[in-house]
Amino acid sequence: MGETVTVDIGVPLWSNRNYRVFLLVQTLSALGDSFSFVAIPLLVLHSTGSVVQMGLVTGLTGVASIVTGLFAGVIADRFDRRRLLMLSDVARCLLYALIPLVWVFATPLWLIYTVVPLTGGFAMLFQVTYVTVVPAIVEPGQIIKANAHLYGSYAVATVGGPTLAGLVAAAFGPVAAIGIDAATFAVSAAGLLAVKLRPTPRPTADAGAQQEGAERAGVRGEFLAGFRFLWAHPVLRPLTVLLSLFIFLTHGMTDVIIFRIKEDLGHGDGTVGYVLSAGTVGTFLASFLVTRLRKGLGFGPSWVGAVTLGGVAVACLGLTGSVPVIGALSATMLLATGVAGICSMSLRQEVTPGHLLGRVTAAFWTTHYSLGPLGAAAVTAAAAGFGVARVCLAVGAGVVCVALSGTLTGIVRAESPEASSRTAAAAGTPESATETA
């Protein structure tokens, strides 16, 4: 007879006060990030009138995020994670508050070049750390649902934030929008005071010995510990490889859609905005559907099916000239990306020991996002040279191949959340699980 595994989910998710406060805090931080996404470029444009300067600030922020990501996991695993989240929010609050305070007396552009990359680094530290604290707030069987809610709240913030920031900047100037941005981080940091985390489970004897060896090897050794765990895991290893290929193929698709609407079909900027806004519907649908899909189908079929759907949507973009259909296909792409992303993050949180989760998250992101810029450059160059229709068909076919390749790996045999909890419990981590024959 097989084993029947039940998981004690403890307090219902919406009755978990720590979770409710954390959801609000994460939404506020995401709202602040989306405010700065609009307000900072507007301030640079108002101050210099140069699109080159805007791009330079954005580029420096991206570099700061990547550099911080290299060691953010080590920091998240070494120090108190709630304090790190609060530190990240307080730092961003103070840094952004400097801009409106200084702008009252002068308009030094060097301040933006200093502040914005620093805030980008703290934003990356917050993102890595926030992934590690979700399993310390909710029960093992609630991780996928919690991530769906967090993903949905992030979508709300990233849709509403830029709109609000634009309205504030139009009425009072971009400096005022940055001041509101600073205030959101202050409220977020204060909210974290009310969030209590379960202690990180102590590593087993073998894991503890490996941890000590990594610490003796310094930051490089600790960082590589995350890569070693990824490479040794039968599901996370192929998942990391396939996601790297997926992001290489799709990272430039937003640019391709914009090019398709404006250059191929001859529509204006307003139409581009409508299509991209319609695409966010897919993000909301993903947050509502992913829990049921994962529970009903399991990780493997959910991930493979979502990525396959995304590939088909990309391919169809090259076969239509209808703007409403392009909007619907864009929504389908984001639906597929959302389901696949939430599933993969939840599985990583379920199977990774708590003391390693920061480094594994940083290694995972560093690996599969590193190919994104190269892919975006290659896909957009191909679209300019061979046409959007052909490139969409090729990229869509490539994404479908990536998805189907997952059926030949351990991805389709990935454990359910319940089985993951049983495995973790057998390994000595104190997750709530009971077994009956």
GROMACS .gro file of C-alpha atoms in nm:
model
  437
    1MET     CA    1   0.000   0.000   0.000
    2GLY     CA    2   0.116   0.352  -0.070
    3GLU     CA    3   0.156   0.614   0.194
    4THR     CA    4  -0.109   0.875   0.259
    5VAL     CA    5   0.052   1.200   0.363
    6THR     CA    6  -0.137   1.476   0.540
    7VAL     CA    7   0.004   1.813   0.622
    8ASP     CA    8  -0.100   2.016   0.924
    9ILE     CA    9  -0.159   2.358   0.775
   10GLY     CA   10  -0.217   2.508   1.120
   11VAL     CA   11  -0.385   2.849   1.113
   12PRO     CA   12  -0.589   2.922   0.796
   13LEU     CA   13  -0.398   3.155   0.567
   14TRP     CA   14  -0.625   3.459   0.601
   15SER     CA   15  -0.641   3.408   0.979
   16ASN     CA   16  -0.262   3.434   0.996
   17ARG     CA   17  -0.200   3.789   1.117
   18ASN     CA   18   0.170   3.776   1.031
   19TYR     CA   19   0.085   3.680   0.675
   20ARG     CA   20  -0.175   3.955   0.633
   21VAL     CA   21   0.068   4.221   0.755
   22PHE     CA   22   0.347   4.083   0.537
   23LEU     CA   23   0.121   4.087   0.231
   24LEU     CA   24   0.044   4.454   0.297
   25VAL     CA   25   0.413   4.531   0.351
   26GLN     CA   26   0.516   4.360   0.029
   27THR     CA   27   0.247   4.548  -0.163
   28LEU     CA   28   0.369   4.880  -0.026
   29SER     CA   29   0.730   4.801  -0.118
   30ALA     CA   30   0.623   4.700  -0.469
   31LEU     CA   31   0.418   5.020  -0.494
   32GLY     CA   32   0.725   5.221  -0.397
   33ASP     CA   33   0.936   5.043  -0.658
   34SER     CA   34   0.678   5.112  -0.928
   35PHE     CA   35   0.656   5.480  -0.824
   36SER     CA   36   1.031   5.523  -0.865
   37PHE     CA   37   1.014   5.335  -1.198
   38VAL     CA   38   0.824   5.634  -1.338
   39ALA     CA   39   0.930   5.925  -1.117
   40ILE     CA   40   1.309   5.886  -1.150
   41PRO     CA   41   1.320   5.888  -1.534
   42LEU     CA   42   1.080   6.182  -1.537
   43LEU     CA   43   1.301   6.376  -1.296
   44VAL     CA   44   1.610   6.305  -1.508
   45LEU     CA   45   1.424   6.413  -1.822
   46HIS     CA   46   1.300   6.732  -1.655
   47SER     CA   47   1.650   6.811  -1.530
   48THR     CA   48   1.853   6.727  -1.841
   49GLY     CA   49   1.614   6.682  -2.134
   50SER     CA   50   1.831   6.387  -2.237
   51VAL     CA   51   1.705   6.036  -2.308
   52VAL     CA   52   2.068   5.920  -2.293
   53GLN     CA   53   2.092   6.036  -1.932
   54MET     CA   54   1.769   5.848  -1.854
   55GLY     CA   55   1.911   5.531  -2.002
   56LEU     CA   56   2.238   5.573  -1.813
   57VAL     CA   57   2.060   5.598  -1.477
   58THR     CA   58   1.849   5.292  -1.560
   59GLY     CA   59   2.159   5.101  -1.668
   60LEU     CA   60   2.348   5.185  -1.349
   61THR     CA   61   2.052   5.065  -1.144
   62GLY     CA   62   2.049   4.735  -1.331
   63VAL     CA   63   2.422   4.686  -1.273
   64ALA     CA   64   2.381   4.760  -0.902
   65SER     CA   65   2.100   4.504  -0.878
   66ILE     CA   66   2.305   4.234  -1.049
   67VAL     CA   67   2.613   4.299  -0.834
   68THR     CA   68   2.403   4.297  -0.516
   69GLY     CA   69   2.234   3.974  -0.627
   70LEU     CA   70   2.571   3.800  -0.626
   71PHE     CA   71   2.600   3.825  -0.247
   72ALA     CA   72   2.241   3.903  -0.135
   73GLY     CA   73   2.178   3.534  -0.072
   74VAL     CA   74   2.480   3.506   0.156
   75ILE     CA   75   2.359   3.807   0.355
   76ALA     CA   76   2.004   3.669   0.378
   77ASP     CA   77   2.133   3.338   0.515
   78ARG     CA   78   2.378   3.495   0.760
   79PHE     CA   79   2.166   3.761   0.929
   80ASP     CA   80   1.820   3.811   1.078
   81ARG     CA   81   1.588   3.820   0.777
   82ARG     CA   82   1.317   4.044   0.919
   83ARG     CA   83   1.580   4.303   1.011
   84LEU     CA   84   1.724   4.281   0.659
   85LEU     CA   85   1.381   4.355   0.511
   86MET     CA   86   1.342   4.651   0.746
   87LEU     CA   87   1.695   4.771   0.667
   88SER     CA   88   1.621   4.758   0.294
   89ASP     CA   89   1.302   4.960   0.333
   90VAL     CA   90   1.453   5.215   0.573
   91ALA     CA   91   1.756   5.261   0.346
   92ARG     CA   92   1.536   5.319   0.041
   93CYS     CA   93   1.319   5.558   0.240
   94LEU     CA   94   1.615   5.770   0.351
   95LEU     CA   95   1.787   5.763   0.013
   96TYR     CA   96   1.478   5.866  -0.182
   97ALA     CA   97   1.389   6.128   0.082
   98LEU     CA   98   1.724   6.295   0.014
   99ILE     CA   99   1.615   6.393  -0.336
  100PRO     CA  100   1.315   6.615  -0.249
  101LEU     CA  101   1.502   6.758   0.052
  102VAL     CA  102   1.803   6.859  -0.157
  103TRP     CA  103   1.590   6.969  -0.456
  104VAL     CA  104   1.445   7.247  -0.240
  105PHE     CA  105   1.785   7.419  -0.250
  106ALA     CA  106   1.962   7.284  -0.559
  107THR     CA  107   1.932   7.029  -0.841
  108PRO     CA  108   2.257   6.828  -0.838
  109LEU     CA  109   2.233   6.551  -1.097
  110TRP     CA  110   2.514   6.358  -0.925
  111LEU     CA  111   2.274   6.289  -0.637
  112ILE     CA  112   2.048   6.089  -0.868
  113TYR     CA  113   2.344   5.894  -1.004
  114THR     CA  114   2.441   5.810  -0.645
  115VAL     CA  115   2.102   5.745  -0.488
  116VAL     CA  116   1.929   5.545  -0.758
  117PRO     CA  117   2.190   5.266  -0.797
  118LEU     CA  118   2.212   5.234  -0.417
  119THR     CA  119   1.836   5.193  -0.392
  120GLY     CA  120   1.853   4.934  -0.669
  121GLY     CA  121   2.096   4.733  -0.459
  122PHE     CA  122   1.871   4.749  -0.153
  123ALA     CA  123   1.573   4.653  -0.370
  124MET     CA  124   1.754   4.335  -0.477
  125LEU     CA  125   1.843   4.254  -0.116
  126PHE     CA  126   1.475   4.295  -0.023
  127GLN     CA  127   1.359   4.070  -0.307
  128VAL     CA  128   1.596   3.786  -0.223
  129THR     CA  129   1.521   3.808   0.148
  130TYR     CA  130   1.144   3.825   0.102
  131VAL     CA  131   1.152   3.492  -0.084
  132THR     CA  132   1.326   3.333   0.214
  133VAL     CA  133   1.077   3.454   0.475
  134VAL     CA  134   0.757   3.322   0.315
  135PRO     CA  135   0.816   2.966   0.447
  136ALA     CA  136   0.878   3.118   0.792
  137ILE     CA  137   0.537   3.289   0.792
  138VAL     CA  138   0.299   3.033   0.640
  139GLU     CA  139   0.271   2.655   0.673
  140PRO     CA  140   0.428   2.422   0.413
  141GLY     CA  141   0.094   2.341   0.250
  142GLN     CA  142   0.012   2.712   0.212
  143ILE     CA  143   0.324   2.827   0.026
  144ILE     CA  144   0.179   2.808  -0.326
  145LYS     CA  145  -0.136   2.999  -0.222
  146ALA     CA  146   0.067   3.262  -0.037
  147ASN     CA  147   0.292   3.315  -0.338
  148ALA     CA  148  -0.015   3.350  -0.560
  149HIS     CA  149  -0.150   3.626  -0.335
  150LEU     CA  150   0.189   3.800  -0.323
  151TYR     CA  151   0.219   3.779  -0.701
  152GLY     CA  152  -0.128   3.927  -0.741
  153SER     CA  153  -0.052   4.212  -0.501
  154TYR     CA  154   0.270   4.282  -0.689
  155ALA     CA  155   0.071   4.298  -1.013
  156VAL     CA  156  -0.173   4.547  -0.857
  157ALA     CA  157   0.117   4.763  -0.740
  158THR     CA  158   0.298   4.756  -1.072
  159VAL     CA  159  -0.022   4.845  -1.261
  160GLY     CA  160  -0.150   5.111  -1.023
  161GLY     CA  161   0.184   5.253  -0.912
  162PRO     CA  162   0.302   5.399  -1.244
  163THR     CA  163  -0.044   5.547  -1.306
  164LEU     CA  164  -0.050   5.716  -0.965
  165ALA     CA  165   0.311   5.829  -1.004
  166GLY     CA  166   0.230   5.984  -1.341
  167LEU     CA  167  -0.070   6.171  -1.199
  168VAL     CA  168   0.130   6.302  -0.901
  169ALA     CA  169   0.422   6.401  -1.124
  170ALA     CA  170   0.187   6.583  -1.364
  171ALA     CA  171   0.018   6.773  -1.081
  172PHE     CA  172   0.309   6.844  -0.844
  173GLY     CA  173   0.626   6.739  -1.028
  174PRO     CA  174   0.836   6.420  -1.018
  175VAL     CA  175   1.011   6.529  -0.696
  176ALA     CA  176   0.678   6.506  -0.512
  177ALA     CA  177   0.625   6.155  -0.650
  178ILE     CA  178   0.967   6.053  -0.519
  179GLY     CA  179   0.873   6.193  -0.177
  180ILE     CA  180   0.560   5.974  -0.172
  181ASP     CA  181   0.781   5.684  -0.281
  182ALA     CA  182   1.000   5.738   0.027
  183ALA     CA  183   0.690   5.744   0.250
  184THR     CA  184   0.571   5.403   0.122
  185PHE     CA  185   0.900   5.246   0.227
  186ALA     CA  186   0.875   5.406   0.572
  187VAL     CA  187   0.527   5.259   0.626
  188SER     CA  188   0.647   4.921   0.496
  189ALA     CA  189   0.939   4.915   0.740
  190ALA     CA  190   0.708   5.005   1.030
  191GLY     CA  191   0.470   4.726   0.930
  192LEU     CA  192   0.748   4.469   0.946
  193LEU     CA  193   0.777   4.534   1.319
  194ALA     CA  194   0.446   4.352   1.356
  195VAL     CA  195   0.557   4.045   1.157
  196LYS     CA  196   0.696   3.749   1.349
  197LEU     CA  197   0.893   3.478   1.172
  198ARG     CA  198   0.945   3.119   1.277
  199PRO     CA  199   1.311   3.045   1.350
  200THR     CA  200   1.511   2.908   1.058
  201PRO     CA  201   1.548   2.529   1.107
  202ARG     CA  202   1.895   2.428   1.216
  203PRO     CA  203   2.087   2.228   0.954
  204THR     CA  204   2.151   1.857   1.004
  205ALA     CA  205   2.498   1.739   1.110
  206ASP     CA  206   2.609   1.681   0.749
  207ALA     CA  207   2.459   2.007   0.631
  208GLY     CA  208   2.616   2.187   0.925
  209ALA     CA  209   2.959   2.051   0.833
  210GLN     CA  210   2.910   2.166   0.474
  211GLN     CA  211   2.799   2.506   0.600
  212GLU     CA  212   3.112   2.544   0.813
  213GLY     CA  213   3.326   2.447   0.517
  214ALA     CA  214   3.153   2.703   0.298
  215GLU     CA  215   3.200   2.975   0.561
  216ARG     CA  216   3.572   2.895   0.588
  217ALA     CA  217   3.593   2.937   0.210
  218GLY     CA  218   3.456   3.291   0.247
  219VAL     CA  219   3.176   3.465   0.059
  220ARG     CA  220   3.267   3.288  -0.264
  221GLY     CA  221   3.234   2.948  -0.097
  222GLU     CA  222   2.900   3.039   0.060
  223PHE     CA  223   2.768   3.172  -0.270
  224LEU     CA  224   2.874   2.855  -0.450
  225ALA     CA  225   2.687   2.650  -0.191
  226GLY     CA  226   2.365   2.771  -0.354
  227PHE     CA  227   2.484   2.658  -0.696
  228ARG     CA  228   2.590   2.320  -0.558
  229PHE     CA  229   2.246   2.263  -0.409
  230LEU     CA  230   2.077   2.359  -0.738
  231TRP     CA  231   2.302   2.131  -0.939
  232ALA     CA  232   2.257   1.835  -0.703
  233HIS     CA  233   1.876   1.856  -0.691
  234PRO     CA  234   1.705   1.634  -0.952
  235VAL     CA  235   1.428   1.890  -1.019
  236LEU     CA  236   1.590   2.229  -0.960
  237ARG     CA  237   1.885   2.145  -1.189
  238PRO     CA  238   1.682   2.089  -1.509
  239LEU     CA  239   1.437   2.362  -1.405
  240THR     CA  240   1.721   2.615  -1.384
  241VAL     CA  241   1.857   2.516  -1.725
  242LEU     CA  242   1.516   2.524  -1.895
  243LEU     CA  243   1.419   2.856  -1.735
  244SER     CA  244   1.747   3.007  -1.853
  245LEU     CA  245   1.660   2.907  -2.210
  246PHE     CA  246   1.302   3.031  -2.166
  247ILE     CA  247   1.416   3.374  -2.047
  248PHE     CA  248   1.676   3.395  -2.325
  249LEU     CA  249   1.398   3.345  -2.579
  250THR     CA  250   1.129   3.565  -2.424
  251HIS     CA  251   1.308   3.850  -2.244
  252GLY     CA  252   1.279   4.077  -2.546
  253MET     CA  253   0.917   4.000  -2.635
  254THR     CA  254   0.778   4.324  -2.488
  255ASP     CA  255   1.003   4.520  -2.725
  256VAL     CA  256   0.894   4.296  -3.013
  257ILE     CA  257   0.525   4.356  -2.934
  258ILE     CA  258   0.582   4.732  -2.924
  259PHE     CA  259   0.768   4.716  -3.256
  260ARG     CA  260   0.489   4.506  -3.406
  261ILE     CA  261   0.216   4.751  -3.304
  262LYS     CA  262   0.399   5.071  -3.398
  263GLU     CA  263   0.609   4.980  -3.702
  264ASP     CA  264   0.431   4.686  -3.862
  265LEU     CA  265   0.071   4.790  -3.790
  266GLY     CA  266   0.118   5.169  -3.775
  267HIS     CA  267  -0.056   5.239  -3.442
  268GLY     CA  268   0.043   5.506  -3.190
  269ASP     CA  269   0.177   5.507  -2.836
  270GLY     CA  270  -0.174   5.499  -2.690
  271THR     CA  271  -0.246   5.167  -2.856
  272VAL     CA  272   0.080   5.028  -2.718
  273GLY     CA  273  -0.031   5.130  -2.369
  274TYR     CA  274  -0.370   4.963  -2.410
  275VAL     CA  275  -0.214   4.637  -2.530
  276LEU     CA  276   0.042   4.624  -2.249
  277SER     CA  277  -0.228   4.708  -1.993
  278ALA     CA  278  -0.448   4.431  -2.132
  279GLY     CA  279  -0.157   4.195  -2.082
  280THR     CA  280  -0.173   4.250  -1.707
  281VAL     CA  281  -0.507   4.068  -1.703
  282GLY     CA  282  -0.304   3.752  -1.752
  283THR     CA  283  -0.102   3.831  -1.441
  284PHE     CA  284  -0.417   3.852  -1.230
  285LEU     CA  285  -0.554   3.530  -1.379
  286ALA     CA  286  -0.229   3.353  -1.295
  287SER     CA  287  -0.256   3.451  -0.929
  288PHE     CA  288  -0.613   3.317  -0.914
  289LEU     CA  289  -0.557   2.992  -1.105
  290VAL     CA  290  -0.213   2.871  -1.001
  291THR     CA  291  -0.313   2.719  -0.666
  292ARG     CA  292  -0.587   2.506  -0.822
  293LEU     CA  293  -0.367   2.402  -1.112
  294ARG     CA  294  -0.077   2.301  -0.888
  295LYS     CA  295  -0.306   2.115  -0.649
  296GLY     CA  296  -0.497   1.936  -0.923
  297LEU     CA  297  -0.220   1.861  -1.172
  298GLY     CA  298   0.099   1.870  -0.969
  299PHE     CA  299   0.414   2.072  -1.036
  300GLY     CA  300   0.538   1.902  -1.353
  301PRO     CA  301   0.220   1.915  -1.565
  302SER     CA  302   0.141   2.268  -1.440
  303TRP     CA  303   0.486   2.402  -1.532
  304VAL     CA  304   0.514   2.220  -1.865
  305GLY     CA  305   0.158   2.311  -1.962
  306ALA     CA  306   0.203   2.679  -1.873
  307VAL     CA  307   0.528   2.716  -2.068
  308THR     CA  308   0.376   2.533  -2.366
  309LEU     CA  309   0.079   2.771  -2.361
  310GLY     CA  310   0.319   3.066  -2.350
  311GLY     CA  311   0.507   2.933  -2.653
  312VAL     CA  312   0.188   2.891  -2.852
  313ALA     CA  313   0.082   3.248  -2.764
  314VAL     CA  314   0.418   3.387  -2.879
  315ALA     CA  315   0.397   3.197  -3.208
  316CYS     CA  316   0.044   3.326  -3.273
  317LEU     CA  317   0.164   3.686  -3.231
  318GLY     CA  318   0.331   3.650  -3.570
  319LEU     CA  319   0.012   3.529  -3.737
  320THR     CA  320  -0.225   3.815  -3.654
  321GLY     CA  321  -0.253   4.183  -3.735
  322SER     CA  322  -0.546   4.245  -3.502
  323VAL     CA  323  -0.465   4.469  -3.205
  324PRO     CA  324  -0.733   4.312  -2.976
  325VAL     CA  325  -0.599   3.966  -3.056
  326ILE     CA  326  -0.244   4.082  -2.981
  327GLY     CA  327  -0.370   4.214  -2.646
  328ALA     CA  328  -0.534   3.878  -2.570
  329LEU     CA  329  -0.217   3.691  -2.668
  330SER     CA  330  -0.009   3.923  -2.449
  331ALA     CA  331  -0.241   3.841  -2.158
  332THR     CA  332  -0.200   3.471  -2.233
  333MET     CA  333   0.179   3.506  -2.230
  334LEU     CA  334   0.173   3.674  -1.888
  335LEU     CA  335  -0.074   3.415  -1.759
  336ALA     CA  336   0.162   3.137  -1.862
  337THR     CA  337   0.469   3.316  -1.726
  338GLY     CA  338   0.290   3.383  -1.396
  339VAL     CA  339   0.178   3.024  -1.342
  340ALA     CA  340   0.522   2.885  -1.429
  341GLY     CA  341   0.701   3.145  -1.214
  342ILE     CA  342   0.484   3.096  -0.904
  343CYS     CA  343   0.512   2.718  -0.935
  344SER     CA  344   0.892   2.724  -0.965
  345MET     CA  345   0.942   2.969  -0.677
  346SER     CA  346   0.708   2.772  -0.451
  347LEU     CA  347   0.882   2.444  -0.527
  348ARG     CA  348   1.220   2.601  -0.452
  349GLN     CA  349   1.089   2.723  -0.116
  350GLU     CA  350   0.942   2.381  -0.039
  351VAL     CA  351   1.249   2.168  -0.111
  352THR     CA  352   1.535   2.397  -0.004
  353PRO     CA  353   1.655   2.385   0.359
  354GLY     CA  354   1.582   2.712   0.533
  355HIS     CA  355   1.945   2.794   0.611
  356LEU     CA  356   2.031   2.771   0.237
  357LEU     CA  357   1.727   2.939   0.083
  358GLY     CA  358   1.885   3.282   0.038
  359ARG     CA  359   2.189   3.149  -0.145
  360VAL     CA  360   1.984   2.909  -0.357
  361THR     CA  361   1.746   3.193  -0.454
  362ALA     CA  362   2.036   3.421  -0.547
  363ALA     CA  363   2.208   3.145  -0.747
  364PHE     CA  364   1.882   3.060  -0.924
  365TRP     CA  365   1.810   3.419  -1.023
  366THR     CA  366   2.170   3.495  -1.119
  367THR     CA  367   2.185   3.191  -1.344
  368HIS     CA  368   1.863   3.219  -1.536
  369TYR     CA  369   1.847   3.599  -1.562
  370SER     CA  370   2.205   3.631  -1.687
  371LEU     CA  371   2.101   3.528  -2.039
  372GLY     CA  372   1.807   3.769  -2.052
  373PRO     CA  373   1.989   4.076  -2.190
  374LEU     CA  374   2.167   3.867  -2.454
  375GLY     CA  375   1.838   3.710  -2.557
  376ALA     CA  376   1.663   4.046  -2.576
  377ALA     CA  377   1.938   4.184  -2.801
  378ALA     CA  378   1.932   3.876  -3.025
  379VAL     CA  379   1.554   3.858  -3.058
  380THR     CA  380   1.506   4.229  -3.129
  381ALA     CA  381   1.790   4.227  -3.382
  382ALA     CA  382   1.634   3.925  -3.553
  383ALA     CA  383   1.295   4.100  -3.558
  384ALA     CA  384   1.451   4.401  -3.730
  385GLY     CA  385   1.633   4.182  -3.982
  386PHE     CA  386   1.383   3.905  -4.058
  387GLY     CA  387   1.050   4.052  -3.953
  388VAL     CA  388   0.840   4.013  -3.640
  389ALA     CA  389   0.619   3.737  -3.781
  390ARG     CA  390   0.908   3.499  -3.850
  391VAL     CA  391   1.079   3.574  -3.519
  392CYS     CA  392   0.760   3.517  -3.321
  393LEU     CA  393   0.708   3.182  -3.490
  394ALA     CA  394   1.069   3.081  -3.423
  395VAL     CA  395   1.066   3.199  -3.060
  396GLY     CA  396   0.728   3.034  -2.997
  397ALA     CA  397   0.852   2.704  -3.141
  398GLY     CA  398   1.164   2.732  -2.926
  399VAL     CA  399   0.959   2.790  -2.610
  400VAL     CA  400   0.739   2.488  -2.685
  401CYS     CA  401   1.054   2.278  -2.732
  402VAL     CA  402   1.184   2.401  -2.394
  403ALA     CA  403   0.855   2.301  -2.231
  404LEU     CA  404   0.844   1.957  -2.391
  405SER     CA  405   1.206   1.898  -2.294
  406GLY     CA  406   1.086   1.917  -1.935
  407THR     CA  407   0.894   1.592  -1.985
  408LEU     CA  408   1.230   1.413  -2.028
  409THR     CA  409   1.365   1.536  -1.694
  410GLY     CA  410   1.286   1.508  -1.323
  411ILE     CA  411   1.050   1.806  -1.355
  412VAL     CA  412   0.754   1.583  -1.436
  413ARG     CA  413   0.831   1.373  -1.128
  414ALA     CA  414   0.855   1.670  -0.892
  415GLU     CA  415   0.703   1.607  -0.553
  416SER     CA  416   0.379   1.765  -0.444
  417PRO     CA  417   0.391   2.008  -0.152
  418GLU     CA  418   0.276   1.727   0.076
  419ALA     CA  419   0.549   1.492  -0.040
  420SER     CA  420   0.805   1.770  -0.015
  421SER     CA  421   0.704   1.822   0.347
  422ARG     CA  422   0.739   1.450   0.417
  423THR     CA  423   1.085   1.445   0.261
  424ALA     CA  424   1.193   1.749   0.459
  425ALA     CA  425   1.060   1.599   0.779
  426ALA     CA  426   1.249   1.276   0.715
  427ALA     CA  427   1.566   1.482   0.663
  428GLY     CA  428   1.522   1.639   1.003
  429THR     CA  429   1.363   1.976   0.931
  430PRO     CA  430   1.075   2.056   1.167
  431GLU     CA  431   0.791   2.089   0.915
  432SER     CA  432   0.443   1.977   1.021
  433ALA     CA  433   0.378   1.643   0.855
  434THR     CA  434   0.212   1.319   0.963
  435GLU     CA  435   0.211   0.988   0.779
  436THR     CA  436  -0.036   0.702   0.781
  437ALA     CA  437  -0.001   0.371   0.601
   0.00000   0.00000   0.00000
